[in-house]
PDB file of C-alpha atoms in Angstrom:
ATOM      1  CA  MET A 297       0.000   0.000   0.000  1.00 42.00           C
ATOM      2  CA  ASP A 298       1.923   3.021  -1.298  1.00 45.00           C
ATOM      3  CA  GLU A 299      -0.768   5.615  -0.733  1.00 54.00           C
ATOM      4  CA  LYS A 300      -1.624   6.761   2.754  1.00 62.00           C
ATOM      5  CA  ALA A 301      -5.212   6.816   3.906  1.00 61.00           C
ATOM      6  CA  SER A 302      -6.576   8.819   6.762  1.00 81.00           C
ATOM      7  CA  ALA A 303      -8.848   6.927   9.126  1.00 85.00           C
ATOM      8  CA  ARG A 304     -11.163   8.314  11.793  1.00 87.00           C
ATOM      9  CA  LEU A 305     -12.333   6.323  14.802  1.00 91.00           C
ATOM     10  CA  VAL A 306     -16.104   6.847  14.912  1.00 92.00           C
ATOM     11  CA  ASP A 307     -16.956   4.612  17.869  1.00 95.00           C
ATOM     12  CA  LEU A 308     -15.499   1.911  20.106  1.00 96.00           C
ATOM     13  CA  PHE A 309     -17.367  -0.270  22.575  1.00 97.00           C
ATOM     14  CA  PHE A 310     -17.070  -3.543  24.496  1.00 98.00           C
ATOM     15  CA  PRO A 311     -20.089  -5.854  24.020  1.00 97.00           C
ATOM     16  CA  VAL A 312     -18.463  -8.651  26.084  1.00 98.00           C
ATOM     17  CA  GLN A 313     -16.279  -8.250  29.199  1.00 98.00           C
ATOM     18  CA  GLU A 314     -15.671 -11.355  31.282  1.00 97.00           C
ATOM     19  CA  VAL A 315     -12.791 -11.931  33.710  1.00 97.00           C
ATOM     20  CA  ALA A 316     -12.546 -14.579  36.413  1.00 97.00           C
ATOM     21  CA  ALA A 317      -9.656 -15.097  38.836  1.00 97.00           C
ATOM     22  CA  LEU A 318      -8.419 -18.689  38.827  1.00 96.00           C
ATOM     23  CA  PRO A 319      -7.888 -20.169  42.303  1.00 95.00           C
ATOM     24  CA  THR A 320      -5.222 -22.569  40.988  1.00 94.00           C
ATOM     25  CA  HIS A 321      -2.805 -19.733  40.100  1.00 95.00           C
ATOM     26  CA  ASP A 322       0.505 -19.740  41.989  1.00 95.00           C
ATOM     27  CA  PRO A 323       1.848 -16.146  42.219  1.00 93.00           C
ATOM     28  CA  LYS A 324       5.375 -17.553  42.715  1.00 93.00           C
ATOM     29  CA  GLY A 325       5.127 -19.797  39.657  1.00 91.00           C
ATOM     30  CA  ASP A 326       5.349 -19.094  35.913  1.00 89.00           C
ATOM     31  CA  LEU A 327       3.873 -15.625  35.351  1.00 86.00           C
ATOM     32  CA  ALA A 328       3.947 -15.731  31.548  1.00 90.00           C
ATOM     33  CA  GLY A 329       2.006 -18.953  31.012  1.00 91.00           C
ATOM     34  CA  THR A 330      -1.308 -17.518  29.814  1.00 93.00           C
ATOM     35  CA  ARG A 331      -2.070 -18.361  26.167  1.00 92.00           C
ATOM     36  CA  PRO A 332      -4.232 -15.553  24.732  1.00 92.00           C
ATOM     37  CA  HIS A 333      -6.099 -15.911  21.444  1.00 92.00           C
ATOM     38  CA  LEU A 334      -7.647 -13.355  19.087  1.00 92.00           C
ATOM     39  CA  ASP A 335     -10.516 -13.830  16.678  1.00 92.00           C
ATOM     40  CA  ILE A 336     -10.973 -10.904  14.306  1.00 91.00           C
ATOM     41  CA  GLY A 337     -13.504  -9.750  11.776  1.00 92.00           C
ATOM     42  CA  LEU A 338     -13.827  -6.824   9.383  1.00 92.00           C
ATOM     43  CA  GLU A 339     -16.946  -5.710   7.579  1.00 92.00           C
ATOM     44  CA  LYS A 340     -17.664  -2.850   5.212  1.00 92.00           C
ATOM     45  CA  PHE A 341     -20.835  -0.877   5.854  1.00 90.00           C
ATOM     46  CA  PRO A 342     -23.042   0.189   2.959  1.00 89.00           C
ATOM     47  CA  ALA A 343     -22.411   3.845   2.110  1.00 80.00           C
ATOM     48  CA  ALA A 344     -24.350   6.397   0.140  1.00 80.00           C
ATOM     49  CA  GLU A 345     -22.780   7.336  -3.191  1.00 82.00           C
ATOM     50  CA  GLY A 346     -19.963   9.807  -2.753  1.00 77.00           C
ATOM     51  CA  GLN A 347     -19.528   8.978   0.939  1.00 80.00           C
ATOM     52  CA  PRO A 348     -16.209   7.612   2.227  1.00 81.00           C
ATOM     53  CA  PRO A 349     -16.067   3.921   3.136  1.00 88.00           C
ATOM     54  CA  THR A 350     -16.779   2.904   6.732  1.00 92.00           C
ATOM     55  CA  PHE A 351     -15.758  -0.387   8.311  1.00 94.00           C
ATOM     56  CA  GLY A 352     -16.576  -2.306  11.460  1.00 95.00           C
ATOM     57  CA  ILE A 353     -13.726  -4.170  13.175  1.00 94.00           C
ATOM     58  CA  LYS A 354     -14.525  -6.807  15.789  1.00 94.00           C
ATOM     59  CA  VAL A 355     -11.858  -8.423  17.951  1.00 94.00           C
ATOM     60  CA  ARG A 356     -12.533 -11.112  20.531  1.00 96.00           C
ATOM     61  CA  ALA A 357      -9.623 -11.759  22.906  1.00 95.00           C
ATOM     62  CA  SER A 358      -9.803 -14.820  25.124  1.00 96.00           C
ATOM     63  CA  SER A 359      -7.569 -16.985  27.249  1.00 95.00           C
ATOM     64  CA  LEU A 360      -6.855 -20.474  25.958  1.00 94.00           C
ATOM     65  CA  ASP A 361      -7.313 -22.085  29.346  1.00 93.00           C
ATOM     66  CA  ALA A 362      -6.490 -25.657  28.280  1.00 93.00           C
ATOM     67  CA  GLU A 363      -3.158 -24.504  26.781  1.00 94.00           C
ATOM     68  CA  SER A 364      -2.208 -22.065  29.545  1.00 94.00           C
ATOM     69  CA  VAL A 365       0.155 -22.824  32.425  1.00 94.00           C
ATOM     70  CA  ASN A 366      -0.470 -21.218  35.819  1.00 95.00           C
ATOM     71  CA  ALA A 367      -2.836 -18.621  34.329  1.00 95.00           C
ATOM     72  CA  PRO A 368      -4.075 -16.048  36.852  1.00 96.00           C
ATOM     73  CA  TYR A 369      -7.324 -15.294  34.989  1.00 97.00           C
ATOM     74  CA  HIS A 370      -9.807 -16.655  32.508  1.00 97.00           C
ATOM     75  CA  PHE A 371     -10.951 -13.827  30.217  1.00 97.00           C
ATOM     76  CA  VAL A 372     -13.104 -13.045  27.212  1.00 98.00           C
ATOM     77  CA  ILE A 373     -13.250  -9.462  25.994  1.00 98.00           C
ATOM     78  CA  GLU A 374     -14.844  -8.420  22.743  1.00 97.00           C
ATOM     79  CA  ALA A 375     -14.369  -4.947  21.305  1.00 97.00           C
ATOM     80  CA  TYR A 376     -15.992  -3.397  18.260  1.00 96.00           C
ATOM     81  CA  ALA A 377     -14.742  -0.293  16.469  1.00 95.00           C
ATOM     82  CA  ILE A 378     -16.228   1.713  13.640  1.00 94.00           C
ATOM     83  CA  VAL A 379     -13.587   3.289  11.405  1.00 93.00           C
ATOM     84  CA  ALA A 380     -14.367   5.784   8.634  1.00 91.00           C
ATOM     85  CA  MET A 381     -11.814   6.317   5.885  1.00 89.00           C
ATOM     86  CA  ASP A 382     -11.383   9.729   4.268  1.00 83.00           C
ATOM     87  CA  GLY A 383     -11.967   8.315   0.771  1.00 69.00           C
ATOM     88  CA  SER A 384      -8.700   9.699  -0.599  1.00 68.00           C
ATOM     89  CA  ILE A 385      -7.478   6.360  -1.940  1.00 67.00           C
ATOM     90  CA  GLY A 386     -10.572   5.422  -3.901  1.00 69.00           C
ATOM     91  CA  ASP A 387      -9.571   1.751  -4.009  1.00 79.00           C
ATOM     92  CA  GLU A 388     -11.737  -0.558  -1.896  1.00 80.00           C
ATOM     93  CA  ALA A 389      -9.002  -3.124  -1.246  1.00 83.00           C
ATOM     94  CA  ALA A 390      -6.539  -0.439  -0.114  1.00 84.00           C
ATOM     95  CA  ASP A 391      -9.179   1.258   2.056  1.00 85.00           C
ATOM     96  CA  ARG A 392     -10.057  -2.130   3.589  1.00 86.00           C
ATOM     97  CA  ALA A 393      -6.411  -2.899   4.336  1.00 85.00           C
ATOM     98  CA  ALA A 394      -5.809   0.549   5.850  1.00 85.00           C
ATOM     99  CA  ALA A 395      -8.992   0.385   7.959  1.00 86.00           C
ATOM    100  CA  ASN A 396      -8.016  -3.073   9.170  1.00 86.00           C
ATOM    101  CA  LEU A 397      -4.496  -2.047  10.166  1.00 85.00           C
ATOM    102  CA  VAL A 398      -5.581   1.158  11.931  1.00 83.00           C
ATOM    103  CA  GLY A 399      -8.608  -0.503  13.500  1.00 85.00           C
ATOM    104  CA  MET A 400      -6.625  -3.479  14.772  1.00 87.00           C
ATOM    105  CA  GLN A 401      -4.057  -1.215  16.400  1.00 88.00           C
ATOM    106  CA  VAL A 402      -6.788   0.763  18.152  1.00 92.00           C
ATOM    107  CA  VAL A 403      -8.966  -2.207  19.131  1.00 94.00           C
ATOM    108  CA  VAL A 404      -6.177  -4.470  20.398  1.00 94.00           C
ATOM    109  CA  GLY A 405      -4.723  -1.595  22.416  1.00 94.00           C
ATOM    110  CA  ALA A 406      -8.143  -0.844  23.878  1.00 96.00           C
ATOM    111  CA  ILE A 407      -8.636  -4.511  24.807  1.00 97.00           C
ATOM    112  CA  ARG A 408      -5.191  -4.640  26.439  1.00 95.00           C
ATOM    113  CA  GLU A 409      -5.997  -1.550  28.523  1.00 97.00           C
ATOM    114  CA  ARG A 410      -9.475  -2.782  29.443  1.00 97.00           C
ATOM    115  CA  LEU A 411      -8.130  -6.162  30.564  1.00 97.00           C
ATOM    116  CA  ALA A 412      -5.444  -4.448  32.667  1.00 97.00           C
ATOM    117  CA  ASP A 413      -8.129  -2.216  34.199  1.00 97.00           C
ATOM    118  CA  LEU A 414     -10.483  -5.117  34.964  1.00 97.00           C
ATOM    119  CA  THR A 415      -7.703  -7.076  36.674  1.00 97.00           C
ATOM    120  CA  SER A 416      -6.028  -4.174  38.485  1.00 96.00           C
ATOM    121  CA  ARG A 417      -8.011  -4.811  41.678  1.00 95.00           C
ATOM    122  CA  ALA A 418      -8.338  -8.561  41.217  1.00 95.00           C
ATOM    123  CA  PRO A 419      -6.583 -11.086  43.494  1.00 95.00           C
ATOM    124  CA  TRP A 420      -3.571 -11.760  41.249  1.00 96.00           C
ATOM    125  CA  GLY A 421      -2.984  -8.156  40.203  1.00 94.00           C
ATOM    126  CA  ARG A 422      -2.971  -6.433  36.853  1.00 95.00           C
ATOM    127  CA  PHE A 423      -2.732  -8.643  33.758  1.00 95.00           C
ATOM    128  CA  LEU A 424      -1.268  -7.341  30.502  1.00 93.00           C
ATOM    129  CA  MET A 425      -2.039  -9.177  27.283  1.00 91.00           C
ATOM    130  CA  GLY A 426       1.026  -9.787  25.134  1.00 84.00           C
ATOM    131  CA  VAL A 427       2.080  -8.174  21.888  1.00 83.00           C
ATOM    132  CA  VAL A 428       0.004  -8.852  18.765  1.00 75.00           C
ATOM    133  CA  VAL A 429       1.833  -9.533  15.497  1.00 74.00           C
ATOM    134  CA  LEU A 430      -0.197  -7.397  13.096  1.00 64.00           C
ATOM    135  CA  SER A 431       1.474  -8.850  10.011  1.00 56.00           C
ATOM    136  CA  GLY A 432      -0.548 -12.018  10.607  1.00 47.00           C
ATOM    137  CA  VAL A 433      -3.893 -10.208  10.507  1.00 48.00           C
ATOM    138  CA  PRO A 434      -5.981 -10.996   7.436  1.00 53.00           C
ATOM    139  CA  ASP A 435      -7.100  -7.959   5.446  1.00 50.00           C
ATOM    140  CA  GLN A 436     -10.552  -9.359   4.679  1.00 50.00           C
ATOM    141  CA  GLY A 437     -13.235 -11.300   6.452  1.00 52.00           C
ATOM    142  CA  GLY A 438     -12.311 -12.884   9.758  1.00 57.00           C
ATOM    143  CA  GLY A 439      -9.463 -14.862  11.133  1.00 59.00           C
ATOM    144  CA  GLU A 440      -6.926 -15.124  13.868  1.00 59.00           C
ATOM    145  CA  ALA A 441      -3.907 -13.076  14.887  1.00 57.00           C
ATOM    146  CA  PRO A 442      -0.926 -14.498  16.761  1.00 55.00           C
ATOM    147  CA  VAL A 443      -0.510 -13.130  20.294  1.00 58.00           C
ATOM    148  CA  ALA A 444       2.446 -13.354  22.627  1.00 55.00           C
ATOM    149  CA  ALA A 445       1.826 -14.453  26.212  1.00 53.00           C
ATOM    150  CA  GLY A 446       1.140 -11.724  28.723  1.00 55.00           C
ATOM    151  CA  ARG A 447       1.563 -10.780  32.344  1.00 57.00           C
TER     152      ARG A 447
END
């Protein structure tokens, strides 16, 4: 993508927020054993002629409890963002890719902060979700993004 597109965050909300402290966690044990997982989706909204494209980005972050070691929390957080492009590119595929990249950065960051906030007064302390490798994010439809362990 050679051209730069300007994106505007229209809205961001959390339809699902679930965190539970796990009584089996050992605070002196492995603190980086949580296996997070992301499911992502991108949709283009219908727009009136001459209007810039608008996209919805949904990210569902959850703990893979069966694959985690000494996890302090079980969590499921879903965030949804609406991103409007400025229409300067004029190419749907490029607008979609730009909206996805910008939206993923915003949404994953918002999920990370929300999870840290929800766990800040929980028994095992604040939990930070690991780094997301954005190069693995599909530019259309839905899919998964690789996530590093957190704590």
